Coordinates of C-alpha atoms in Angstrom, one line a residue:
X1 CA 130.6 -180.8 206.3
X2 CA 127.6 -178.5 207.0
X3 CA 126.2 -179.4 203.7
X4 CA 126.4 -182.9 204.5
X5 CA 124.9 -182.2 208.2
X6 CA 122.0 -180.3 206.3
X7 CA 121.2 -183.1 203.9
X8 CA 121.2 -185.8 207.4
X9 CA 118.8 -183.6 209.0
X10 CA 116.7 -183.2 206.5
X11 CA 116.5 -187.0 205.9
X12 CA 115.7 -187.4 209.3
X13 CA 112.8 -185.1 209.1
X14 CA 111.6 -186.4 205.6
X15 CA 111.6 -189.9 207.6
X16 CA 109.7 -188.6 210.3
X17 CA 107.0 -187.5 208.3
X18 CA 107.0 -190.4 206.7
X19 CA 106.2 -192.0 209.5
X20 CA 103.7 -189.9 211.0
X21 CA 101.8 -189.0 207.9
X22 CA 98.5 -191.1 208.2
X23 CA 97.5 -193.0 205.5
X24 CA 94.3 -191.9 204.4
X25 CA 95.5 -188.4 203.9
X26 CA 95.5 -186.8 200.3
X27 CA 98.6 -185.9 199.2
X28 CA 99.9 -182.4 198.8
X29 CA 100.1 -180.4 195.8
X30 CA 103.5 -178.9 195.7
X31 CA 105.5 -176.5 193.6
X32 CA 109.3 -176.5 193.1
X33 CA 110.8 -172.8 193.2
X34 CA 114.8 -172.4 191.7
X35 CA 116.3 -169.4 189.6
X36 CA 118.2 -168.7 186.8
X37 CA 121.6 -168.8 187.7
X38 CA 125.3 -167.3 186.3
X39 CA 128.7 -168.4 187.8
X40 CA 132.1 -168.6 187.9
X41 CA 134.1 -171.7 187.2
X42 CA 135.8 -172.9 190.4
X43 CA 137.7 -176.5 190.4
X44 CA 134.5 -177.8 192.7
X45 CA 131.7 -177.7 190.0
X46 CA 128.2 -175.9 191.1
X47 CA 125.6 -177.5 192.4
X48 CA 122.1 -177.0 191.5
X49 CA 119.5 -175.2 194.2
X50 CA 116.1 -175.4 194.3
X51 CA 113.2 -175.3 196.8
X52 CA 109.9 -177.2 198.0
X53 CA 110.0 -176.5 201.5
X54 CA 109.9 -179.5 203.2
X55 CA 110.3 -181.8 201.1
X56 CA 113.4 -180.1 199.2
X57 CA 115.6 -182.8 200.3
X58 CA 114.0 -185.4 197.7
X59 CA 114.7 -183.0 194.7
X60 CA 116.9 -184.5 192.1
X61 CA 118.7 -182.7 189.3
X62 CA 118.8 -182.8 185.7
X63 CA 121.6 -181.0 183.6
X64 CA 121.8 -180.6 179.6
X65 CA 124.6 -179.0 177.9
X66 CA 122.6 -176.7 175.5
X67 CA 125.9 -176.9 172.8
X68 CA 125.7 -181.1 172.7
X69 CA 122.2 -181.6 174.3
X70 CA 123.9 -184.2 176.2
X71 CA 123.4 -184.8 179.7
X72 CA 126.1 -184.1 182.2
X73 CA 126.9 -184.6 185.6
X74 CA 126.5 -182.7 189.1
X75 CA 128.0 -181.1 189.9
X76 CA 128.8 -179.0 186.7
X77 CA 132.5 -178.6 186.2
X78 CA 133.1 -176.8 183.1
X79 CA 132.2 -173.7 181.2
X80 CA 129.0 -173.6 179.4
X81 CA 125.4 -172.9 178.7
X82 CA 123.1 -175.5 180.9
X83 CA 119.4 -175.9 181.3
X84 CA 118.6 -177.4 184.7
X85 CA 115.6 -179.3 185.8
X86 CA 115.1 -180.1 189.2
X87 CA 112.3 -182.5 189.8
X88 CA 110.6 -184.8 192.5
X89 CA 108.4 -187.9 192.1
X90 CA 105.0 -188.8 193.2
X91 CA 104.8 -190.2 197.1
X92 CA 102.1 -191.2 199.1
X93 CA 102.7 -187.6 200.9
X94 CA 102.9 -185.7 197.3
X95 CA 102.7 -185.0 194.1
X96 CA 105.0 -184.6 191.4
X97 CA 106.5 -181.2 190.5
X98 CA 109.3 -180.1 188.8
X99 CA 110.9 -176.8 187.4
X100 CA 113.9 -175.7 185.0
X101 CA 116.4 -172.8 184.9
X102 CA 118.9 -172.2 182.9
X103 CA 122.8 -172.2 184.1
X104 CA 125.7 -170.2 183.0
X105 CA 129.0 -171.2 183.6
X106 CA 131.3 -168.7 182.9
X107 CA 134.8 -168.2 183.0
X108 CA 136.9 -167.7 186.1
X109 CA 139.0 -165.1 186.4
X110 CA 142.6 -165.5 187.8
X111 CA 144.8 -162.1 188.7
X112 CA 148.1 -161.8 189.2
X113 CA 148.8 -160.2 192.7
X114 CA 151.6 -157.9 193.8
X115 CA 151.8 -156.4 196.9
X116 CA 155.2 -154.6 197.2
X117 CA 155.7 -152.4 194.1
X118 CA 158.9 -150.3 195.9
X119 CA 161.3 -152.4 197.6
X120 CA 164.6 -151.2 198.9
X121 CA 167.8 -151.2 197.1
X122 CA 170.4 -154.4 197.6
X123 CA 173.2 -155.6 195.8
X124 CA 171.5 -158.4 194.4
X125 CA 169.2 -159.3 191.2
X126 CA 165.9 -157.9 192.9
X127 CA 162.9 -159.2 190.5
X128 CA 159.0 -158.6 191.1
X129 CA 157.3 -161.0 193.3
X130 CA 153.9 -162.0 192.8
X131 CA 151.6 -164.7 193.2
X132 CA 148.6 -166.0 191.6
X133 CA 145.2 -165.9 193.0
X134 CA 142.9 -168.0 193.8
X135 CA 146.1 -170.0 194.6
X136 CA 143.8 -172.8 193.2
X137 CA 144.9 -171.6 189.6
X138 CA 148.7 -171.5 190.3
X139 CA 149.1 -174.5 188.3
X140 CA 146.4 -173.5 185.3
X141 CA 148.7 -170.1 184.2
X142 CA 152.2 -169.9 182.7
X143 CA 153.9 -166.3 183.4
X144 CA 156.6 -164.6 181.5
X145 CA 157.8 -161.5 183.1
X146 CA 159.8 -158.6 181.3
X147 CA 161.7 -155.2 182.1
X148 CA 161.7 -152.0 181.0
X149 CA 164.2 -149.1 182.6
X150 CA 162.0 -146.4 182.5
X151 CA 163.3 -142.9 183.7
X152 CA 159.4 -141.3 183.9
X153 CA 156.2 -142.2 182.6
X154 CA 156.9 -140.4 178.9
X155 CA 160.0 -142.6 178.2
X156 CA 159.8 -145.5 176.6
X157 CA 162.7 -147.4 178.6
X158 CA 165.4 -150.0 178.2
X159 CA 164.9 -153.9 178.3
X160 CA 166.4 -155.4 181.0
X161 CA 166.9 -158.5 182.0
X162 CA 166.2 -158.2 185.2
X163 CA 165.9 -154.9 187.9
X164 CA 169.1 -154.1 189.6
X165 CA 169.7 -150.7 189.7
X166 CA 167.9 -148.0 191.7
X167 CA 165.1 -146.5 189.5
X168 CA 161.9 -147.5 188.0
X169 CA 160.9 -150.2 185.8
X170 CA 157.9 -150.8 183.6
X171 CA 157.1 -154.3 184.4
X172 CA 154.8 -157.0 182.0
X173 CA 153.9 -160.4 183.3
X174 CA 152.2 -161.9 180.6
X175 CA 150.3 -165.1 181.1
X176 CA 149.4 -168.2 179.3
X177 CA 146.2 -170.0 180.3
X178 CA 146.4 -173.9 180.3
X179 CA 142.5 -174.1 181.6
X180 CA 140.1 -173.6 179.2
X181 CA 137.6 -172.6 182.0
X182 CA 139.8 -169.8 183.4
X183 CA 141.2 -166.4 182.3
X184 CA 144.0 -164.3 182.9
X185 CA 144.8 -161.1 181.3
X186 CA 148.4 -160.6 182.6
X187 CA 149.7 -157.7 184.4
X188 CA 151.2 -154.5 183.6
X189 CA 152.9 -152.1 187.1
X190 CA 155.7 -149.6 187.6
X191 CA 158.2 -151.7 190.0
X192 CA 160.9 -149.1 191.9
X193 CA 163.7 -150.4 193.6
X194 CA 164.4 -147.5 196.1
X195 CA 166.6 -146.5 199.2
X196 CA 163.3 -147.7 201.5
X197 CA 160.8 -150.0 200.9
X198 CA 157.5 -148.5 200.3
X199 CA 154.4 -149.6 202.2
X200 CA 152.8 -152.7 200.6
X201 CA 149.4 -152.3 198.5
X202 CA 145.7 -152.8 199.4
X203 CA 144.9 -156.5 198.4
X204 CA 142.0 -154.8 195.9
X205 CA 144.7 -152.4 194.3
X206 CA 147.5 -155.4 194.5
X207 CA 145.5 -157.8 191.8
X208 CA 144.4 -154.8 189.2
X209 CA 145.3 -156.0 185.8
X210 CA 146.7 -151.9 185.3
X211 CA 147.7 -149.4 187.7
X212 CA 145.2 -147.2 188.2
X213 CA 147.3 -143.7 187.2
X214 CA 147.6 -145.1 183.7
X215 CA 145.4 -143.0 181.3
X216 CA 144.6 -142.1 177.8
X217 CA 143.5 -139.3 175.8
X218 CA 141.5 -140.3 172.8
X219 CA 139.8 -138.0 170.3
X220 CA 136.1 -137.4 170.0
X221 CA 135.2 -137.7 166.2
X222 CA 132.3 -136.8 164.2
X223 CA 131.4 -138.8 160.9
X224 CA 128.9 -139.3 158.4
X225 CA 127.6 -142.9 156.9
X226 CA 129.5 -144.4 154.0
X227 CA 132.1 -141.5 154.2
X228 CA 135.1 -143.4 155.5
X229 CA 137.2 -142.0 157.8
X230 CA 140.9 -142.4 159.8
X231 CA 140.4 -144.1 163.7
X232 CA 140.6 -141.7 166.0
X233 CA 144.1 -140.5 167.8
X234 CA 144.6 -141.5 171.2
X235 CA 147.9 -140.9 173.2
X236 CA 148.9 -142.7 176.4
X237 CA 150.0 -141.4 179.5
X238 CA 153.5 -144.1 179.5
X239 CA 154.6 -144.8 176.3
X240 CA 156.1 -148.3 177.0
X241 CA 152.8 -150.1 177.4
X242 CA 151.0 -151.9 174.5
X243 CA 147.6 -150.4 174.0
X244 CA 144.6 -150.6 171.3
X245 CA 141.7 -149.1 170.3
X246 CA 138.4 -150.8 170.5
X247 CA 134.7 -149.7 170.0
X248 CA 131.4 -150.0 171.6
X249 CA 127.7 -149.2 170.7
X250 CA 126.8 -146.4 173.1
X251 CA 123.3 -146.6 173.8
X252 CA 120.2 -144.3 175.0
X253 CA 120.1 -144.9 178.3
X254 CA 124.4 -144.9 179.2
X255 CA 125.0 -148.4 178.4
X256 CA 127.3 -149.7 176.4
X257 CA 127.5 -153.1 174.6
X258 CA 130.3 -155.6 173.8
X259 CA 133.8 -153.6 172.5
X260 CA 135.2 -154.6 168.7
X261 CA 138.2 -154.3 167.4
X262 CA 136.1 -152.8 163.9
X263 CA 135.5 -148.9 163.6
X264 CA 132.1 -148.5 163.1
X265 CA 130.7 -147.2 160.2
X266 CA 126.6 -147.2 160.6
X267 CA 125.1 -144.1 163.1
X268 CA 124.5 -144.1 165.9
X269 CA 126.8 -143.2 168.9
X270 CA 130.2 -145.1 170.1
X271 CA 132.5 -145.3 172.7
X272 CA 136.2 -145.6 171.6
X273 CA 138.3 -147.0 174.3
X274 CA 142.1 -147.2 174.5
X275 CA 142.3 -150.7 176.1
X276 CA 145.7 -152.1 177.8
X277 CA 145.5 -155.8 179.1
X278 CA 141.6 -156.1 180.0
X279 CA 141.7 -152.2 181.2
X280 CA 140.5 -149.0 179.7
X281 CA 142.1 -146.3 180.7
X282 CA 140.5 -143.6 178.6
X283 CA 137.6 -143.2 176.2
X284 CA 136.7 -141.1 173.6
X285 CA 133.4 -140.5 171.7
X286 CA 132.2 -140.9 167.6
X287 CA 129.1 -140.1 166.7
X288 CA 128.4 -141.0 162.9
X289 CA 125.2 -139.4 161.3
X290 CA 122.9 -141.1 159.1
X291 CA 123.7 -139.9 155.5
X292 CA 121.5 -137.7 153.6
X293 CA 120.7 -138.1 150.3
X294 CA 120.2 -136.4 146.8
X295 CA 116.8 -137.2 145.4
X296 CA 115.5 -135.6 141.9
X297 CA 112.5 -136.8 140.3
X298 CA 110.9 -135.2 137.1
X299 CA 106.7 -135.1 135.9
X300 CA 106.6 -137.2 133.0
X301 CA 103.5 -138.3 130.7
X302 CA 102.6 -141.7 129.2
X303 CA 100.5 -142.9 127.3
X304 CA 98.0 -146.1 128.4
X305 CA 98.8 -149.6 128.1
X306 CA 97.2 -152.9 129.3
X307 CA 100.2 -154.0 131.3
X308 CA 100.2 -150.3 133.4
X309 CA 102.9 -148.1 134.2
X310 CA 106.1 -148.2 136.0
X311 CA 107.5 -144.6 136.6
X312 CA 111.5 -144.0 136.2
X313 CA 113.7 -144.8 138.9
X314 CA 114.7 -141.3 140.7
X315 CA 118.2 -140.0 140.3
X316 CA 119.7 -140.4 143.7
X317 CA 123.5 -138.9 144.9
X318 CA 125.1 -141.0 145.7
X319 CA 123.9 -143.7 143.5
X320 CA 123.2 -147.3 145.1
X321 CA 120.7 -146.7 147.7
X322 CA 117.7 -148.7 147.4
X323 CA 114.4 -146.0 147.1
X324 CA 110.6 -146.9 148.3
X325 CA 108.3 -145.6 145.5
X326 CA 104.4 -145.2 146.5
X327 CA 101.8 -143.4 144.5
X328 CA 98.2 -141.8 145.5
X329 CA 95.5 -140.7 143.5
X330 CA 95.5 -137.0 142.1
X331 CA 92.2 -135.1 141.4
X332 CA 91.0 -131.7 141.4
X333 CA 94.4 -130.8 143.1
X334 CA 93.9 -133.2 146.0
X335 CA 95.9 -136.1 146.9
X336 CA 93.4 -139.4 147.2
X337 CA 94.2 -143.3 148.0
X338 CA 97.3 -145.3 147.7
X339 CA 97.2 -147.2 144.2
X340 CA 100.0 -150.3 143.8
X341 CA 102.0 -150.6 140.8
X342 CA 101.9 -150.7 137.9
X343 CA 99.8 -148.0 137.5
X344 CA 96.7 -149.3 135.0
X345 CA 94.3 -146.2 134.5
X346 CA 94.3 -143.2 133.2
X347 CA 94.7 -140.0 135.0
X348 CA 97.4 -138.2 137.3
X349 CA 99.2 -139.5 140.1
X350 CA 101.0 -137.9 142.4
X351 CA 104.7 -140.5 143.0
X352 CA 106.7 -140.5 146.3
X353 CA 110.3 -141.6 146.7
X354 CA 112.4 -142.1 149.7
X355 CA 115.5 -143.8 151.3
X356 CA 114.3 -147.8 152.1
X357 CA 116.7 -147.8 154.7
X358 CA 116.2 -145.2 157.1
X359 CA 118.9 -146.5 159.8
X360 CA 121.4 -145.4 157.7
X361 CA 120.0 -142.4 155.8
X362 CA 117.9 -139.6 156.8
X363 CA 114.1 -139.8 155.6
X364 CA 114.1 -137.0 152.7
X365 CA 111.1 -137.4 150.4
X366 CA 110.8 -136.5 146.7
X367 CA 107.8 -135.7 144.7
X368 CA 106.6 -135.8 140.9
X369 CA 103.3 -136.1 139.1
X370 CA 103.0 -138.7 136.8
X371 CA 99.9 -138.6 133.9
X372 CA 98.8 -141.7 131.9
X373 CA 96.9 -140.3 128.9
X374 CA 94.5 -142.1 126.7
X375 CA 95.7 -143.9 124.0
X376 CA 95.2 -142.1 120.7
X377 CA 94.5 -145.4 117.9
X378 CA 95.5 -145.2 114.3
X379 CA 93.6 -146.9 111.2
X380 CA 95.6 -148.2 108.2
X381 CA 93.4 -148.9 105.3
X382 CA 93.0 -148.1 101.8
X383 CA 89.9 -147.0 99.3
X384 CA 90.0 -150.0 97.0
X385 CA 88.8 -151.4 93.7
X386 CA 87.4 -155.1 93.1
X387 CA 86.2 -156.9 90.5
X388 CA 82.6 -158.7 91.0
X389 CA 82.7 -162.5 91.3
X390 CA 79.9 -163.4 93.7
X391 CA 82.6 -163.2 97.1
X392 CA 82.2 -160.5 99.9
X393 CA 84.7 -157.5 99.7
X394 CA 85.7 -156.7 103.1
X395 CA 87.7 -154.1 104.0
X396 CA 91.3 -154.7 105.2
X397 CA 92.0 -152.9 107.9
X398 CA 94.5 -153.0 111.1
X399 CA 94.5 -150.6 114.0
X400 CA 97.4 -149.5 116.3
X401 CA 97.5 -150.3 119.5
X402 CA 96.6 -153.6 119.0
X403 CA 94.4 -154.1 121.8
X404 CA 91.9 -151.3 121.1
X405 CA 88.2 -152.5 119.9
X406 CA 86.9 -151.5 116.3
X407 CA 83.6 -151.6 114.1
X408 CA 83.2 -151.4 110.9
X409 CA 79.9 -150.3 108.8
X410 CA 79.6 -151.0 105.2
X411 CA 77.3 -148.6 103.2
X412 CA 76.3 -148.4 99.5
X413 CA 75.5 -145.0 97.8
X414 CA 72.1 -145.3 96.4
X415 CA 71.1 -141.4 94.5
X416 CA 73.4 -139.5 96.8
X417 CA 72.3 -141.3 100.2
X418 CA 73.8 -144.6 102.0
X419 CA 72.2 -147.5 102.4
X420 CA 73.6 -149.7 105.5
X421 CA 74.4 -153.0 104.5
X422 CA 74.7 -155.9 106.8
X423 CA 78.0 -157.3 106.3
X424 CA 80.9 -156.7 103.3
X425 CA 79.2 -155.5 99.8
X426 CA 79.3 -158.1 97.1
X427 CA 77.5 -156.7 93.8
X428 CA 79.1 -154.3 91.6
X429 CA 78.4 -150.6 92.8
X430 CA 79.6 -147.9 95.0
X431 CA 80.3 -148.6 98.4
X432 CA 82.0 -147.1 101.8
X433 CA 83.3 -148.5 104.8
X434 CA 83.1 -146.4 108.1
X435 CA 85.6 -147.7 111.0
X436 CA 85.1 -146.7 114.5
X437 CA 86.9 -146.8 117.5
X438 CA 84.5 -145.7 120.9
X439 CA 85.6 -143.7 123.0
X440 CA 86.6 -145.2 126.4
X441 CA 88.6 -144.5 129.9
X442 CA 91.6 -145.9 128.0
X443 CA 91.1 -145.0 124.4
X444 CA 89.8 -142.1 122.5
X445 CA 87.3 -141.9 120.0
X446 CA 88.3 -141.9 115.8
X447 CA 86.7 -142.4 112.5
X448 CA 87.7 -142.8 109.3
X449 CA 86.1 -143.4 106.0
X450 CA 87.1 -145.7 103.1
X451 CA 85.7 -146.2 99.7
X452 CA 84.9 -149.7 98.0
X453 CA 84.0 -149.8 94.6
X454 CA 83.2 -153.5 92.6
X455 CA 83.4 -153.0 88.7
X456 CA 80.6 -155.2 87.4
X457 CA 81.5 -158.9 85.9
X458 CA 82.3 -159.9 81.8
X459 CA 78.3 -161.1 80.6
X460 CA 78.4 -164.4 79.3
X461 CA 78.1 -163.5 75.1
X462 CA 81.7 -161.7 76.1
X463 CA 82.9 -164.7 78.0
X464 CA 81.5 -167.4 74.8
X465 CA 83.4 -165.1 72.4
X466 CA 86.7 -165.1 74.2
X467 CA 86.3 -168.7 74.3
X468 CA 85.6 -169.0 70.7
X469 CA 88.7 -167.0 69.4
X470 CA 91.0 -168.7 71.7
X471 CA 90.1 -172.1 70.1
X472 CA 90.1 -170.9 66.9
X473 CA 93.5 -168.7 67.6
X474 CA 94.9 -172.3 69.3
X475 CA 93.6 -174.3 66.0
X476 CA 95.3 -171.8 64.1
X477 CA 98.7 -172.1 65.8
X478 CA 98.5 -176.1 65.9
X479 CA 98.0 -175.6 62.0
X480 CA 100.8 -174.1 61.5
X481 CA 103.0 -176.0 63.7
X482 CA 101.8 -178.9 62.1
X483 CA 102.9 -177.4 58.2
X484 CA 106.3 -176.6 59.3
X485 CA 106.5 -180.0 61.0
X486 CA 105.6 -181.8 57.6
X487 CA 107.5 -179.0 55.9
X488 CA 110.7 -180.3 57.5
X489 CA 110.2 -183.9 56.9
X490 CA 109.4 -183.3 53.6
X491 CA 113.4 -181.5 53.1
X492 CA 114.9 -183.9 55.1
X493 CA 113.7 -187.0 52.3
X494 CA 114.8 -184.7 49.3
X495 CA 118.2 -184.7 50.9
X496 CA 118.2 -188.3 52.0
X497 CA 117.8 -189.0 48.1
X498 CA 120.8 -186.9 46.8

């Protein structure tokens, strides 16, 4: 009613100004003003509030459901995530404005309320009487109530079916929820049906999910990462209640964050709560300590290549942990500049490893040297021995590593001195070849020597005479093929005749 009374008055004035707002004045500028917002479900739906003084009566309101992006109506009526945008038009009197906040919707929570928790004897059945508030939500819960004969807190008790007998009972209501936009936890109480009745509870202490005198002990542990290690103990003050452990990341500054049901295993600092229904009734501490590993690295020499230099992996206890590997410059006993891998020039580095992941292992750095020497080449050749015939006689020669560069010289031996030759020698004499590799950052220096010797061509007389005797040796040979050929025919006739 006073909403609506609001919304008439404020029409009223809006229509007023209307009215009385001459019509050559500029509009205003104006600016809408509304804030986030977080609340609980009730059967009603929430309605939107925003601000722009006096004109907040002409703000409309838009709602999105962030899940669907879907619009939905006002007021909102079910659990969620909502952006809201409240807007107004232009007018004559006006601008437009708008502005958008965002809307949570959250769960409402429904307790189960008993006031009178000793109530005096009588011959008949005498069961718990509660009631569920908001009374709004009577209809959205289904309860199921049990008994338990208890004698004190330590004994575990009896089932009944339901309380009769003087004495003390453990009582569970359990609840099933029908709404998906409420909660309920159930209820847990000690019920005693005594001579008197005792005096009724506070309405604060009458809704609590747990008695208050319920408690827990749980142990404090201490653990290292990747060791594993048994969930702490934790021993309840009345054994006939249903209780768990869960965890929660204990941070910095006191807070704590939302409870698991999983131990953790990464350091840092927790909060292990024995939880019954929705209640903890006692906590306990585990710290777990980032693990520190076993890092061994060795100096080791190698000798240059074109495609660099990756150094060995370190030997790390225990094995599996991913390592960061850097290397600096090392000269004259000082540590210079960073160099990336592979490592591509000769000299001495000095090579760091350490844990990549320091969240979950302490940083512990290991050191080695690591030297890249100059390749040392080797020639394979041999002194060899040609016959003249007009062609160049190059030496054949291949060097190890194959990338290294090479000259070779040619020299002929003229009275006990060389004469350099441009290119491969190709008249009979004495000759040498000198290879040489330069020295270089990479490479060091080497020469080796390698005779060549051409043994002087056949003259032509010589060449005219072999010819000569192997015509006459052929002529020779036909000859006497030919003679035992005729010889042959000649014996074959003779016999033909007989």
């Amino acid at each position: 009613m006073g909403r609506r009374l609001a919304l008439f008055f404020a029409v009223v004035l809006g229509a007023f100004l209307l009215c009385s707002w001459p019509a050559s004045a500029a509009p205003l500028i104006i600016s809408i003003s509304m804030e986030n917002a977080v609340v609980s479900y009730t059967p009603q739906g929430y309605y939107p509030t925003a601000s722009a003084d006096l004109f907040s009566w002409e703000i409309q309101y838009k709602v999105t459901d962030n899940a669907t992006g879907k619009e939905v109506a006002v007021p909102v009526k079910a659990v969620g995530s909502y952006t809201v945008t409240a807007y107004m038009e232009e007018t004559e009197m006006h601008t437009a404005a708008s502005a958008t906040a965002s809307l949570t919707v959250e769960k409402a929570t429904v307790y189960l309320s008993v006031t009178e928790t000793v109530v005096a004897h009588t011959a008949m059945d005498n069961p718990v009487k509660y009631s569920v508030v908001p009374l709004w939500a009577a209809d959205l819960v289904d309860t199921h109530v049990s008994y338990r004969a208890i004698s004190s807190y330590e004994d575990a008790g009896t089932a009944v079916d339901v309380p009769k007998d003087l004495g003390k009972y453990l009582v569970k209501i359990s609840a099933t929820v029908k709404d998906p936009n409420v909660q309920c936890a159930g209820k847990y109480l000690v019920y005693e049906i005594a001579e008197r009745a005792g005096m009724p509870l506070s309405a604060e202490d009458a809704i609590k999910s747990v008695p208050t005198d319920f408690s827990a002990t749980v142990e404090s542990l201490s653990a290292v990462y990747s060791n594993s290690y048994a969930p702490p103990q934790y021993h309840t003050n009345i054994a006939g209640v249903e209780s768990s452990l869960k965890y929660s990341h204990l941070y910095a500054n006191g807070t704590i964050g939302e409870y698991t049901d999983e131990l953790p295993t990464t350091p840092g600092d927790y909060v292990a709560s024995c939880f019954v229904l929705d209640t903890v009734i006692g906590s306990g501490k585990i710290i777990i300590d980032k693990l520190t590993p076993s890092i061994e690295m060795s100096d080791i020499s190698f000798t240059y290549t074109p495609e660099g230099v990756y150094p060995p992996a370190a030997t790390v206890t225990p094995a599996g942990i991913d390592m960061v590997y850097k290397a600096y410059e090392y000269k004259n006993g000082a540590v210079g500049d960073s160099v990336a891998f592979p490592l591509v020039d000769c000299g001495t580095y000095l090579i760091s490893a350490c844990p990549d992941n320091t969240a979950l292992y302490s940083f512990v750095i290991s050191y080695c040297y690591v030297t890249i020497e100059k390749a040392s080449p080797v020639l394979h050749a041999e002194s060899l021995i040609y016959s003249e015939d007009g062609e160049p006689k190059p030496l054949a020669v291949t060097v190890e590593p194959s990338y290294v560069e090479y000259d070779i010289s040619y020299y002929r031996l003229e009275n006990g001195s060389a004469v350099y030759l441009n290119g491969p020698p190709t008249a009979a004499g004495e000759y040498y070849a000198a290879v040489s590799v330069k020295e270089s950052d990479t490479v060091n220096p080497l020469t080796s020597i390698y005779g060549i010797r051409i043994i002087p061509s056949v003259s032509t007389a010589e060449k005219v005479f072999s010819v000569i005797l192997k015509v006459i040796s052929t002529v020779f040979a036909l000859g006497a093929l030919a003679m035992g050929c005729v010889d042959i025919l000649k014996k074959g006739k003779l016999k033909g005749v007989k």
